[in-house]
DNA sequence: ATAGGGTTAG
């Protein structure tokens, strides 16, 4: 049945007479009109009506016609497209050509249906249609998006077999696919084998994004710096998003700030994705005020921007404000997703609002039908643990619908340490050791707890057990950025000793600290050595090295910003408080969980972290 | 007259 609205727009081809006075139909004009109709289609109903017309006019089997191709691509690739209907059309085509096969593959990938796409690809080979250089980018994109390395590698094989290994688009897709699947060496090998002449902005964008998504942030930044020297480089948002995320993870505020300046100078307006990345960068690099101002000035905000702002406020310790922004987000009509609830629950745990947190959790699962992830349970464990409800937290973990991971048990173990619940602590440490992760860290925490409770026999026993594992404690490191370069300090690393002036500075710092009344707290050093050796070790903790380096290399009016991979030890926390007052510096440290703003001998965490 | 590569959060 042909719909009236469409029917009125189409003039059916009229029979014409040729020079023998025979009546013929001019199909070409019919085709033209069908195509223009297809282009106007706004939904699947209109498309179906146009399809009927094409069938009625017999234009679907005309080998010179583009109608079927148009029809298929409109159906499979438009925003409102339906792959079910596309499959129906596709089945009716007698002998599909490579264009039609490719369209089907791309359609399935758009629906994230890699298996169907692979089936179409195999069918294509079976009927003897050669894949072309349009085939592989689509299918590799699907492998990338779904992180299906196995299939990705198979198709890399096909690329070679069919001789497309030198096609630039295929190479870019391969770089992206390997990057998304975490195989950075493979991405790099494709990139390296490419001719410099062939590399485009998209190629660089792919390799830079690949480094960012495999957490190789420093390498990502150096690649970006290399890119900016190329003549086809232009200010462009997408590359900067990867760059900004690297700055965020490295805590490289200065670099991030100059990227921001660069964007403002070169582009008239920024899209919401880049602005959200900038917001995240400012917040996670410790500039809460800049981030907040930036957020308020953003003209376009989406749920992601809100989500970033909410978790930003939460891990800076402003739980109440985070919840206020959350209610603003709901008022504006943005649907909360599972990610924003991680921020909301963190906010509750920072402010110690156990009941409120549990309420939010209930609302999330019941009202919004969001399936809780292990991160949400992690927030709840944090929430209960901080409030001293360690037994309840333990029960919660035991009754979760999924397996607990080590982060969850560590969070609880830490709560047990803070609240000195030795009995439960032992149980939790047991759980952690059963997880068989290659670290003696549970022993370390347990031993600290015994030491605090003055149970020296248990301390000795735990240390002996730890020694038997032969494992080394996870190395702690601190990052600091000076003059657009990020420096990494690893605890007890001897490399720093060669750094000019650092030993002198550390000596000077210790001298002044002693004068002000600081004494080293060796209770968390777990070595069976004498007190001197312990003090020596303590003084070479990565954060202290980084602070010394910062004091030497940054101006007196600037803050020192440090990013750590682990929690601070008690001594480093105390030490940093003293330094902030002696040297009159703001020191901002980001640890695994939150920010510590040190100023005038105090810390924003109020010594509870 | 139909098709392809690179883009953010815990």
Short mmCIF file of N, CA and C in Angstrom, two decimals, chain A residues 6 37-38 41-54 70-76 78 80-82 85-86 89:
data_model
loop_
_atom_site.label_atom_id
_atom_site.label_comp_id
_atom_site.label_asym_id
_atom_site.label_seq_id
_atom_site.Cartn_x
_atom_site.Cartn_y
_atom_site.Cartn_z
N UNK A 6 3.48 10.33 0.00
CA UNK A 6 4.58 10.06 -0.91
C UNK A 6 4.09 10.03 -2.35
N UNK A 37 13.32 11.03 -3.46
CA UNK A 37 12.37 10.65 -2.41
C UNK A 37 13.08 9.98 -1.24
N UNK A 38 13.99 9.05 -1.58
CA UNK A 38 14.73 8.34 -0.53
C UNK A 38 15.50 9.32 0.35
N UNK A 41 13.39 10.85 3.04
CA UNK A 41 12.77 10.00 4.06
C UNK A 41 13.22 10.39 5.45
N UNK A 42 12.25 10.50 6.38
CA UNK A 42 12.56 10.92 7.74
C UNK A 42 12.39 9.78 8.75
N UNK A 43 11.75 8.72 8.31
CA UNK A 43 11.55 7.59 9.22
C UNK A 43 11.34 6.31 8.41
N UNK A 44 11.21 5.23 9.13
CA UNK A 44 11.15 3.94 8.46
C UNK A 44 9.85 3.78 7.65
N UNK A 45 8.75 4.44 8.11
CA UNK A 45 7.49 4.34 7.36
C UNK A 45 7.64 4.94 5.97
N UNK A 46 8.18 6.15 5.91
CA UNK A 46 8.36 6.81 4.61
C UNK A 46 9.27 5.98 3.71
N UNK A 47 10.28 5.35 4.34
CA UNK A 47 11.20 4.54 3.55
C UNK A 47 10.46 3.34 2.97
N UNK A 48 9.60 2.72 3.77
CA UNK A 48 8.85 1.56 3.30
C UNK A 48 7.96 1.95 2.12
N UNK A 49 7.35 3.13 2.22
CA UNK A 49 6.49 3.61 1.13
C UNK A 49 7.31 3.81 -0.15
N UNK A 50 8.49 4.39 0.02
CA UNK A 50 9.34 4.59 -1.15
C UNK A 50 9.77 3.26 -1.74
N UNK A 51 10.04 2.30 -0.85
CA UNK A 51 10.42 0.97 -1.30
C UNK A 51 9.31 0.37 -2.17
N UNK A 52 8.07 0.53 -1.72
CA UNK A 52 6.94 0.02 -2.49
C UNK A 52 6.93 0.61 -3.90
N UNK A 53 7.19 1.91 -3.98
CA UNK A 53 7.20 2.57 -5.28
C UNK A 53 8.29 2.02 -6.18
N UNK A 54 9.46 1.80 -5.57
CA UNK A 54 10.57 1.28 -6.36
C UNK A 54 10.21 -0.08 -6.94
N UNK A 70 20.86 3.00 -2.75
CA UNK A 70 20.37 4.13 -1.97
C UNK A 70 19.45 3.67 -0.86
N UNK A 71 18.56 2.76 -1.26
CA UNK A 71 17.56 2.25 -0.34
C UNK A 71 18.24 1.59 0.85
N UNK A 72 19.17 0.71 0.53
CA UNK A 72 19.87 -0.06 1.54
C UNK A 72 20.65 0.86 2.48
N UNK A 73 21.38 1.80 1.88
CA UNK A 73 22.22 2.63 2.74
C UNK A 73 21.37 3.57 3.58
N UNK A 74 20.26 4.05 3.04
CA UNK A 74 19.38 4.90 3.83
C UNK A 74 18.86 4.12 5.04
N UNK A 75 18.47 2.88 4.75
CA UNK A 75 17.88 2.05 5.79
C UNK A 75 18.92 1.64 6.85
N UNK A 76 20.10 1.22 6.40
CA UNK A 76 21.08 0.67 7.33
C UNK A 76 21.87 1.76 8.05
N UNK A 78 21.21 5.39 8.19
CA UNK A 78 20.66 6.63 8.72
C UNK A 78 20.42 6.48 10.22
N UNK A 80 17.82 6.80 11.95
CA UNK A 80 16.59 6.08 12.34
C UNK A 80 16.53 4.70 11.70
N UNK A 81 17.60 4.28 11.06
CA UNK A 81 17.60 3.07 10.26
C UNK A 81 17.20 1.81 11.03
N UNK A 82 16.79 0.82 10.27
CA UNK A 82 16.43 -0.46 10.88
C UNK A 82 17.17 -1.58 10.16
N UNK A 85 14.85 -4.35 8.62
CA UNK A 85 14.31 -4.06 7.29
C UNK A 85 15.40 -4.13 6.23
N UNK A 86 16.60 -3.66 6.61
CA UNK A 86 17.72 -3.71 5.67
C UNK A 86 18.02 -5.16 5.28
N UNK A 89 15.50 -6.27 2.70
CA UNK A 89 15.81 -5.75 1.36
C UNK A 89 16.98 -6.54 0.78
#
